[in-house]
Amino acid sequence: MSAPRQLVVEADGGSRGNPGPAGYGAVVIDPADGQTLAETAEYIGVATNNVAEYKGLIAGLTAVKELFPDTDVQVRVRMDSKLVVEQMSGRWKIKHPGMKPLAEEAARILPGSSVTYEWIPRAENKHADRLANEAMDAGKRGGQWDPAASTADQDTPRTLVVPDAPPRSGPPGDAAAGAAKVRAALAAARPSETAPGSASATPQVGWGSAPDLGAPATFILLRHGETALTPEKRFSGSGGSDPALSETGRHQAACAAEAFAARGTVQEIVSSPLRRCRETAEAVAARLGLQVRIEEGLRETDFGVWEGLTFGEVRERYGADLTTWLASPDAAPTGGGESFAEVAERVSAARDRLIARYAGRTALLVTHVTPIKTLVRLALGAPPESLFRMELSPASVSTVAYYADGNPSLRLLNDTSHLR
């Protein structure tokens, strides 16, 4: 009996707006010599990044099945979407109702035992990325991707993939598209020089020649004011007693309200459903004459049985669980809490909804430490361990802007000047 045919599928998807005009790209590669066996891309209309990424996966696996309908294959899928890789590998739950049918469709194409998934950095997924951008460019022109006009293969350096190399792990790549994606999207339309010392032929786009993307969706991220638990540094998530603001916390909320009134930039207010955020948001809303909209996705992490305990108390009672939690974003607190990976999935879905709702507007999001750090981390494309390397004071302000091409910009982090 002959060994299965070894193949690699690289897939990607993107959305210029998230949701916005979207497309995907996928390529089937022979890992023995790095040769491209098939390319596919499609403009899919208005969709989110995650939907486009799943569509790219489906297209790549379908291409394998069409190429080798009667051959046993072993396929290594390589993607820079941590969400798709972890969900299809079974390590992350699929909670979003729009993702489940896509994951199920992908799983039906080939036997599960013949497909493995590997996260790769965005820089190693340039071929599929360029195909996705070519598809979106075609959609912008009112057409569809033309394989005869594609330059993705010849413009993308190929690194051979060793079939039995161990899968790698790395930081999530499902945040929004970065500057490299913007450059790739504009490559066909604007020639430029290759960056000095770079092995890639991806054209560069200077800030002066970047397209006018219009006003971004701007999220001012306000952490709630202090509660009685805050000065004692106790775990206070969404599974505990839901404490109210303390007197200090109410003063902090009032200071924030005055600062936002002076700036005059806030147009909408959105809050976590938890009491400490609602009270902070309502103080600002009363000062600005706005209404507060509740977004469930902005609630704090559920810390399980750690709720109300200090870090030292958790270390003493649940030391092994705490060590595992600190080492892995997939580990949950003791007693059925949420892992940081689950929180990131929930916060990402809320972010996408809010970007669509407040495109071109400035919204104040009143939320908690973990959701704010997660939004900042995803905007920067930083690894999960960066959550432990940020300081967020009570009633502090951070700001992230999301442009129409999906490119985020961190503008402010942990500002407390309004409290002095």
Short mmCIF file of C-alpha atoms in Angstrom, two decimals:
data_model
loop_
_atom_site.label_atom_id
_atom_site.label_comp_id
_atom_site.label_asym_id
_atom_site.label_seq_id
_atom_site.Cartn_x
_atom_site.Cartn_y
_atom_site.Cartn_z
CA MET A 1 0.00 0.00 0.00
CA SER A 2 1.50 3.32 -1.08
CA ALA A 3 2.00 6.18 1.35
CA PRO A 4 -0.46 9.09 1.15
CA ARG A 5 0.42 11.97 -1.16
CA GLN A 6 1.85 14.82 0.95
CA LEU A 7 0.40 18.26 0.22
CA VAL A 8 0.35 21.72 1.76
CA VAL A 9 -2.58 24.15 1.63
CA GLU A 10 -1.94 27.80 2.45
CA ALA A 11 -5.09 29.88 2.82
CA ASP A 12 -6.02 33.39 3.83
CA GLY A 13 -8.94 35.79 3.75
CA GLY A 14 -9.44 39.46 4.35
CA SER A 15 -12.08 42.14 4.72
CA ARG A 16 -11.61 45.83 4.05
CA GLY A 17 -13.81 47.09 6.84
CA ASN A 18 -14.40 43.92 8.89
CA PRO A 19 -17.13 43.51 7.86
CA GLY A 20 -16.59 45.02 4.44
CA PRO A 21 -15.67 43.99 0.90
CA ALA A 22 -14.01 40.61 1.41
CA GLY A 23 -12.11 37.96 -0.48
CA TYR A 24 -10.08 34.84 0.03
CA GLY A 25 -7.11 33.10 -1.53
CA ALA A 26 -5.74 29.57 -1.29
CA VAL A 27 -2.86 27.68 -2.86
CA VAL A 28 -2.03 23.96 -3.01
CA ILE A 29 1.71 23.23 -2.86
CA ASP A 30 3.83 20.14 -3.40
CA PRO A 31 6.12 20.23 -0.31
CA ALA A 32 8.75 18.10 -2.02
CA ASP A 33 9.79 20.84 -4.42
CA GLY A 34 7.69 23.88 -3.42
CA GLN A 35 5.81 23.92 -6.71
CA THR A 36 2.33 25.43 -6.90
CA LEU A 37 -0.24 22.82 -7.96
CA ALA A 38 -3.36 25.01 -7.79
CA GLU A 39 -4.42 28.57 -6.96
CA THR A 40 -7.89 29.81 -6.18
CA ALA A 41 -9.34 33.13 -5.07
CA GLU A 42 -12.74 34.79 -4.97
CA TYR A 43 -14.39 38.06 -4.05
CA ILE A 44 -17.28 37.16 -1.71
CA GLY A 45 -18.98 40.51 -1.15
CA VAL A 46 -19.39 41.98 2.32
CA ALA A 47 -18.12 39.69 5.07
CA THR A 48 -15.82 39.63 8.11
CA ASN A 49 -12.17 38.61 8.20
CA ASN A 50 -13.04 35.35 9.94
CA VAL A 51 -15.65 34.37 7.36
CA ALA A 52 -13.23 35.12 4.54
CA GLU A 53 -10.51 33.04 6.23
CA TYR A 54 -12.84 30.07 6.59
CA LYS A 55 -13.89 30.46 2.94
CA GLY A 56 -10.22 30.35 1.96
CA LEU A 57 -9.73 27.14 3.94
CA ILE A 58 -12.77 25.55 2.28
CA ALA A 59 -11.52 26.56 -1.17
CA GLY A 60 -8.05 25.15 -0.52
CA LEU A 61 -9.33 21.78 0.72
CA THR A 62 -11.79 21.62 -2.16
CA ALA A 63 -8.93 22.22 -4.61
CA VAL A 64 -7.05 19.27 -3.11
CA LYS A 65 -10.07 17.02 -3.51
CA GLU A 66 -10.51 18.09 -7.13
CA LEU A 67 -6.81 17.56 -7.91
CA PHE A 68 -6.60 14.11 -6.30
CA PRO A 69 -10.13 12.65 -6.16
CA ASP A 70 -8.95 9.02 -6.00
CA THR A 71 -5.68 9.43 -4.12
CA ASP A 72 -4.98 9.15 -0.41
CA VAL A 73 -3.59 12.47 0.72
CA GLN A 74 -2.10 13.93 3.86
CA VAL A 75 -2.67 17.69 3.95
CA ARG A 76 -0.96 20.22 6.16
CA VAL A 77 -3.01 23.43 6.29
CA ARG A 78 -0.92 26.51 7.03
CA MET A 79 -2.76 29.72 7.96
CA ASP A 80 -2.02 32.92 9.86
CA SER A 81 -5.49 32.85 11.44
CA LYS A 82 -5.05 31.53 14.97
CA LEU A 83 -8.82 31.37 15.32
CA VAL A 84 -9.35 29.05 12.33
CA VAL A 85 -6.33 26.87 13.16
CA GLU A 86 -7.32 26.42 16.81
CA GLN A 87 -11.01 25.87 16.08
CA MET A 88 -10.38 23.34 13.31
CA SER A 89 -7.81 21.56 15.50
CA GLY A 90 -10.48 21.20 18.19
CA ARG A 91 -8.62 23.21 20.80
CA TRP A 92 -10.99 26.18 20.78
CA LYS A 93 -14.74 25.99 21.02
CA ILE A 94 -16.73 27.45 18.12
CA LYS A 95 -19.25 29.71 19.81
CA HIS A 96 -20.08 32.15 17.01
CA PRO A 97 -23.16 30.84 15.13
CA GLY A 98 -21.82 32.13 11.81
CA MET A 99 -18.57 30.16 12.14
CA LYS A 100 -20.03 26.73 12.96
CA PRO A 101 -21.50 25.97 9.49
CA LEU A 102 -18.25 27.03 7.83
CA ALA A 103 -16.15 24.83 10.12
CA GLU A 104 -18.50 21.91 9.54
CA GLU A 105 -18.29 22.41 5.77
CA ALA A 106 -14.49 22.44 5.89
CA ALA A 107 -14.44 19.29 8.02
CA ARG A 108 -16.58 17.36 5.52
CA ILE A 109 -14.31 17.88 2.50
CA LEU A 110 -11.53 15.44 3.50
CA PRO A 111 -11.28 12.82 6.26
CA GLY A 112 -10.30 14.45 9.52
CA SER A 113 -7.34 12.12 9.96
CA SER A 114 -5.80 13.35 6.71
CA VAL A 115 -5.69 17.05 7.62
CA THR A 116 -3.52 18.82 10.19
CA TYR A 117 -3.41 22.53 10.97
CA GLU A 118 -0.44 24.79 11.60
CA TRP A 119 -0.32 28.46 12.55
CA ILE A 120 2.26 30.49 10.62
CA PRO A 121 3.20 34.19 10.86
CA ARG A 122 1.54 36.46 8.32
CA ALA A 123 4.89 37.01 6.63
CA GLU A 124 5.01 33.30 5.72
CA ASN A 125 1.54 33.36 4.17
CA LYS A 126 2.21 35.92 1.44
CA HIS A 127 1.06 33.82 -1.51
CA ALA A 128 -2.45 33.26 -0.15
CA ASP A 129 -2.55 36.81 1.20
CA ARG A 130 -1.79 38.24 -2.25
CA LEU A 131 -4.45 36.04 -3.84
CA ALA A 132 -7.02 37.29 -1.32
CA ASN A 133 -6.05 40.89 -2.05
CA GLU A 134 -6.22 40.30 -5.81
CA ALA A 135 -9.75 38.97 -5.28
CA MET A 136 -10.74 42.04 -3.26
CA ASP A 137 -9.18 44.33 -5.87
CA ALA A 138 -11.21 42.56 -8.56
CA GLY A 139 -14.38 42.98 -6.51
CA LYS A 140 -13.66 46.69 -6.16
CA ARG A 141 -13.55 46.89 -9.96
CA GLY A 142 -16.89 45.08 -10.16
CA GLY A 143 -15.49 41.75 -11.32
CA GLN A 144 -13.97 38.50 -10.10
CA TRP A 145 -10.42 37.24 -9.73
CA ASP A 146 -8.81 36.22 -13.01
CA PRO A 147 -6.17 33.48 -12.60
CA ALA A 148 -4.57 34.47 -15.91
CA ALA A 149 -3.83 37.95 -14.53
CA SER A 150 -2.58 36.81 -11.12
CA THR A 151 0.97 37.67 -10.08
CA ALA A 152 0.76 36.10 -6.62
CA ASP A 153 2.90 33.08 -7.45
CA GLN A 154 5.77 34.79 -9.23
CA ASP A 155 5.88 37.67 -6.74
CA THR A 156 6.01 35.39 -3.69
CA PRO A 157 9.26 33.79 -2.55
CA ARG A 158 8.76 30.09 -1.82
CA THR A 159 10.25 28.35 1.18
CA LEU A 160 10.06 24.58 0.93
CA VAL A 161 7.99 22.91 3.63
CA VAL A 162 9.36 19.73 5.15
CA PRO A 163 6.38 17.31 5.36
CA ASP A 164 7.28 15.85 8.75
CA ALA A 165 8.25 19.14 10.43
CA PRO A 166 6.45 19.58 13.76
CA PRO A 167 3.58 22.07 13.80
CA ARG A 168 4.50 25.42 15.26
CA SER A 169 2.52 27.57 17.61
CA GLY A 170 2.49 31.32 17.78
CA PRO A 171 0.54 34.46 18.42
CA PRO A 172 -2.95 34.91 16.99
CA GLY A 173 -3.02 36.29 13.46
CA ASP A 174 -6.83 36.91 13.36
CA ALA A 175 -6.71 40.49 14.50
CA ALA A 176 -7.06 42.93 11.58
CA ALA A 177 -4.83 43.15 8.54
CA GLY A 178 -1.53 44.92 9.08
CA ALA A 179 0.62 47.26 7.04
CA ALA A 180 2.02 44.39 4.99
CA LYS A 181 -1.50 43.58 3.84
CA VAL A 182 -2.11 47.16 2.82
CA ARG A 183 1.07 47.09 0.74
CA ALA A 184 0.08 43.82 -0.90
CA ALA A 185 -3.37 45.15 -1.72
CA LEU A 186 -1.84 48.10 -3.56
CA ALA A 187 1.02 46.22 -5.22
CA ALA A 188 -0.66 45.64 -8.58
CA ALA A 189 -1.64 49.29 -8.88
CA ARG A 190 1.50 51.09 -7.73
CA PRO A 191 5.10 49.95 -8.42
CA SER A 192 7.69 50.66 -5.79
CA GLU A 193 11.10 49.65 -4.52
CA THR A 194 11.87 46.57 -2.49
CA ALA A 195 12.77 47.36 1.11
CA PRO A 196 16.55 47.30 1.69
CA GLY A 197 17.72 43.95 2.99
CA SER A 198 14.36 42.29 2.44
CA ALA A 199 14.10 38.90 0.75
CA SER A 200 10.57 39.75 -0.35
CA ALA A 201 9.61 41.52 -3.52
CA THR A 202 6.46 42.96 -1.91
CA PRO A 203 6.24 46.63 -3.00
CA GLN A 204 6.45 49.27 -0.31
CA VAL A 205 3.92 52.05 0.15
CA GLY A 206 4.99 55.16 1.99
CA TRP A 207 2.68 57.02 4.34
CA GLY A 208 2.57 59.94 1.92
CA SER A 209 1.17 57.79 -0.86
CA ALA A 210 -1.28 55.74 1.22
CA PRO A 211 -4.91 55.87 0.08
CA ASP A 212 -7.48 58.02 1.85
CA LEU A 213 -9.35 55.47 3.93
CA GLY A 214 -11.83 57.92 5.43
CA ALA A 215 -12.70 58.35 9.10
CA PRO A 216 -12.04 55.22 11.16
CA ALA A 217 -14.24 53.61 13.76
CA THR A 218 -12.56 54.95 16.89
CA PHE A 219 -12.96 53.13 20.21
CA ILE A 220 -12.11 55.04 23.37
CA LEU A 221 -11.58 52.26 25.91
CA LEU A 222 -12.41 53.32 29.47
CA ARG A 223 -11.73 50.92 32.29
CA HIS A 224 -14.38 51.19 35.01
CA GLY A 225 -13.66 53.01 38.25
CA GLU A 226 -12.54 51.36 41.46
CA THR A 227 -14.65 48.93 43.49
CA ALA A 228 -13.95 47.70 47.01
CA LEU A 229 -12.00 44.80 45.49
CA THR A 230 -9.71 46.92 43.30
CA PRO A 231 -7.23 48.28 45.91
CA GLU A 232 -6.81 44.76 47.33
CA LYS A 233 -6.01 43.42 43.83
CA ARG A 234 -8.56 40.64 44.05
CA PHE A 235 -9.77 38.68 41.04
CA SER A 236 -13.01 40.36 40.00
CA GLY A 237 -14.54 38.98 36.83
CA SER A 238 -17.98 38.16 35.53
CA GLY A 239 -18.60 35.14 37.75
CA GLY A 240 -18.38 36.86 41.12
CA SER A 241 -20.51 39.21 43.17
CA ASP A 242 -20.70 42.03 40.58
CA PRO A 243 -19.53 44.80 42.94
CA ALA A 244 -20.62 48.42 42.66
CA LEU A 245 -18.26 51.38 42.36
CA SER A 246 -16.72 52.59 45.59
CA GLU A 247 -16.73 56.27 46.54
CA THR A 248 -13.33 56.58 44.87
CA GLY A 249 -14.66 54.83 41.79
CA ARG A 250 -17.61 57.21 41.53
CA HIS A 251 -15.23 60.17 41.76
CA GLN A 252 -13.09 58.65 38.99
CA ALA A 253 -16.16 58.20 36.79
CA ALA A 254 -17.13 61.84 37.35
CA CYS A 255 -13.62 62.99 36.40
CA ALA A 256 -13.76 60.93 33.23
CA ALA A 257 -17.16 62.39 32.39
CA GLU A 258 -15.83 65.92 32.70
CA ALA A 259 -12.82 65.11 30.54
CA PHE A 260 -14.96 63.63 27.76
CA ALA A 261 -17.34 66.59 27.93
CA ALA A 262 -14.40 68.95 27.48
CA ARG A 263 -13.07 67.03 24.49
CA GLY A 264 -16.44 66.71 22.79
CA THR A 265 -15.43 63.67 20.74
CA VAL A 266 -17.61 60.86 22.12
CA GLN A 267 -20.64 60.14 19.93
CA GLU A 268 -21.80 56.78 21.33
CA ILE A 269 -21.44 54.93 24.64
CA VAL A 270 -21.27 51.14 24.97
CA SER A 271 -20.83 49.28 28.24
CA SER A 272 -20.15 45.85 29.63
CA PRO A 273 -23.27 44.51 31.38
CA LEU A 274 -21.50 44.36 34.76
CA ARG A 275 -22.53 46.89 37.39
CA ARG A 276 -19.18 48.65 37.83
CA CYS A 277 -19.04 49.40 34.11
CA ARG A 278 -22.69 50.41 33.84
CA GLU A 279 -22.28 52.87 36.71
CA THR A 280 -19.16 54.34 35.12
CA ALA A 281 -20.84 54.56 31.72
CA GLU A 282 -24.00 56.12 33.13
CA ALA A 283 -21.98 58.85 34.84
CA VAL A 284 -20.44 59.78 31.50
CA ALA A 285 -23.73 59.43 29.63
CA ALA A 286 -25.53 61.74 32.05
CA ARG A 287 -22.85 64.40 31.53
CA LEU A 288 -22.88 64.06 27.72
CA GLY A 289 -26.61 63.57 27.24
CA LEU A 290 -26.17 60.19 25.56
CA GLN A 291 -27.68 56.74 26.00
CA VAL A 292 -25.76 53.64 27.08
CA ARG A 293 -25.90 50.52 24.91
CA ILE A 294 -24.98 47.20 26.56
CA GLU A 295 -22.64 44.79 24.79
CA GLU A 296 -22.35 41.34 26.39
CA GLY A 297 -19.07 40.65 24.64
CA LEU A 298 -17.33 43.36 26.71
CA ARG A 299 -17.82 41.63 30.08
CA GLU A 300 -14.78 40.63 32.11
CA THR A 301 -13.28 37.13 32.19
CA ASP A 302 -15.03 34.55 34.36
CA PHE A 303 -12.33 33.65 36.88
CA GLY A 304 -14.16 30.60 38.27
CA VAL A 305 -13.49 29.86 41.92
CA TRP A 306 -10.70 32.45 41.95
CA GLU A 307 -13.29 35.23 42.08
CA GLY A 308 -12.71 37.45 45.11
CA LEU A 309 -9.30 35.94 45.92
CA THR A 310 -5.93 37.67 45.78
CA PHE A 311 -3.16 36.34 43.56
CA GLY A 312 -1.36 35.04 46.65
CA GLU A 313 -4.45 33.20 47.86
CA VAL A 314 -4.91 31.58 44.46
CA ARG A 315 -1.23 30.58 44.43
CA GLU A 316 -1.61 28.96 47.85
CA ARG A 317 -4.86 27.09 47.10
CA TYR A 318 -4.64 26.36 43.37
CA GLY A 319 -0.93 26.65 42.61
CA ALA A 320 -0.75 24.09 39.79
CA ASP A 321 -3.80 25.54 38.03
CA LEU A 322 -2.40 29.06 38.33
CA THR A 323 0.94 28.01 36.85
CA THR A 324 -0.81 26.41 33.89
CA TRP A 325 -3.02 29.48 33.41
CA LEU A 326 -0.04 31.81 33.38
CA ALA A 327 1.71 29.64 30.79
CA SER A 328 -1.10 29.02 28.31
CA PRO A 329 -3.91 31.20 26.88
CA ASP A 330 -5.95 28.00 26.47
CA ALA A 331 -5.94 27.22 30.20
CA ALA A 332 -8.97 28.27 32.24
CA PRO A 333 -9.10 29.26 35.92
CA THR A 334 -10.14 26.57 38.38
CA GLY A 335 -13.84 25.73 38.50
CA GLY A 336 -15.05 26.38 34.98
CA GLY A 337 -13.69 29.86 34.33
CA GLU A 338 -12.83 31.31 30.91
CA SER A 339 -9.46 30.95 29.24
CA PHE A 340 -7.87 33.99 27.64
CA ALA A 341 -8.36 32.28 24.26
CA GLU A 342 -12.11 32.09 24.87
CA VAL A 343 -12.17 35.72 25.99
CA ALA A 344 -10.26 36.74 22.85
CA GLU A 345 -12.80 34.98 20.65
CA ARG A 346 -15.70 36.68 22.45
CA VAL A 347 -14.06 40.11 22.43
CA SER A 348 -13.09 39.79 18.75
CA ALA A 349 -16.70 39.05 17.81
CA ALA A 350 -17.88 42.08 19.82
CA ARG A 351 -15.18 44.23 18.20
CA ASP A 352 -16.33 43.21 14.72
CA ARG A 353 -19.96 44.02 15.54
CA LEU A 354 -19.04 47.42 16.96
CA ILE A 355 -16.74 48.31 14.06
CA ALA A 356 -19.62 47.66 11.66
CA ARG A 357 -22.06 49.65 13.79
CA TYR A 358 -19.82 52.66 14.41
CA ALA A 359 -17.84 52.96 11.17
CA GLY A 360 -16.58 56.55 10.90
CA ARG A 361 -17.73 57.39 14.44
CA THR A 362 -16.18 57.62 17.91
CA ALA A 363 -17.58 55.28 20.54
CA LEU A 364 -16.70 55.10 24.22
CA LEU A 365 -16.45 51.46 25.33
CA VAL A 366 -16.63 51.10 29.09
CA THR A 367 -15.21 47.73 29.99
CA HIS A 368 -12.61 45.81 32.01
CA VAL A 369 -8.91 45.00 32.15
CA THR A 370 -8.92 41.82 30.08
CA PRO A 371 -11.17 43.03 27.22
CA ILE A 372 -9.17 46.28 26.90
CA LYS A 373 -5.82 44.47 26.95
CA THR A 374 -7.19 41.97 24.43
CA LEU A 375 -8.30 44.70 22.03
CA VAL A 376 -4.89 46.35 22.31
CA ARG A 377 -3.07 43.04 21.88
CA LEU A 378 -5.07 42.12 18.78
CA ALA A 379 -4.57 45.57 17.29
CA LEU A 380 -0.81 45.20 17.69
CA GLY A 381 -0.70 41.56 16.62
CA ALA A 382 1.07 40.82 19.92
CA PRO A 383 1.31 37.35 21.49
CA PRO A 384 -0.99 36.28 24.35
CA GLU A 385 1.72 36.73 26.98
CA SER A 386 1.61 40.48 26.30
CA LEU A 387 -1.55 40.57 28.44
CA PHE A 388 0.71 40.27 31.49
CA ARG A 389 2.96 43.11 30.31
CA MET A 390 0.43 45.94 30.20
CA GLU A 391 -0.66 48.17 33.05
CA LEU A 392 -4.25 49.41 33.09
CA SER A 393 -5.23 51.65 36.00
CA PRO A 394 -8.83 52.11 37.19
CA ALA A 395 -10.68 54.67 35.03
CA SER A 396 -7.75 54.79 32.58
CA VAL A 397 -8.29 55.60 28.91
CA SER A 398 -6.86 53.81 25.87
CA THR A 399 -7.79 54.36 22.22
CA VAL A 400 -7.76 52.16 19.12
CA ALA A 401 -8.89 53.28 15.64
CA TYR A 402 -10.00 50.81 12.94
CA TYR A 403 -9.69 51.96 9.33
CA ALA A 404 -11.72 50.85 6.32
CA ASP A 405 -9.00 48.46 5.12
CA GLY A 406 -9.08 46.63 8.46
CA ASN A 407 -5.80 48.16 9.63
CA PRO A 408 -5.94 49.15 13.35
CA SER A 409 -3.98 51.94 15.00
CA LEU A 410 -3.26 52.11 18.73
CA ARG A 411 -3.37 55.78 19.67
CA LEU A 412 -3.33 55.83 23.46
CA LEU A 413 -2.72 53.43 26.34
CA ASN A 414 -3.48 53.77 30.07
CA ASP A 415 -3.94 57.54 30.15
CA THR A 416 -4.93 58.77 33.64
CA SER A 417 -4.27 62.48 33.19
CA HIS A 418 -7.96 63.28 33.72
CA LEU A 419 -7.72 61.90 37.27
CA ARG A 420 -4.94 64.24 38.43
#
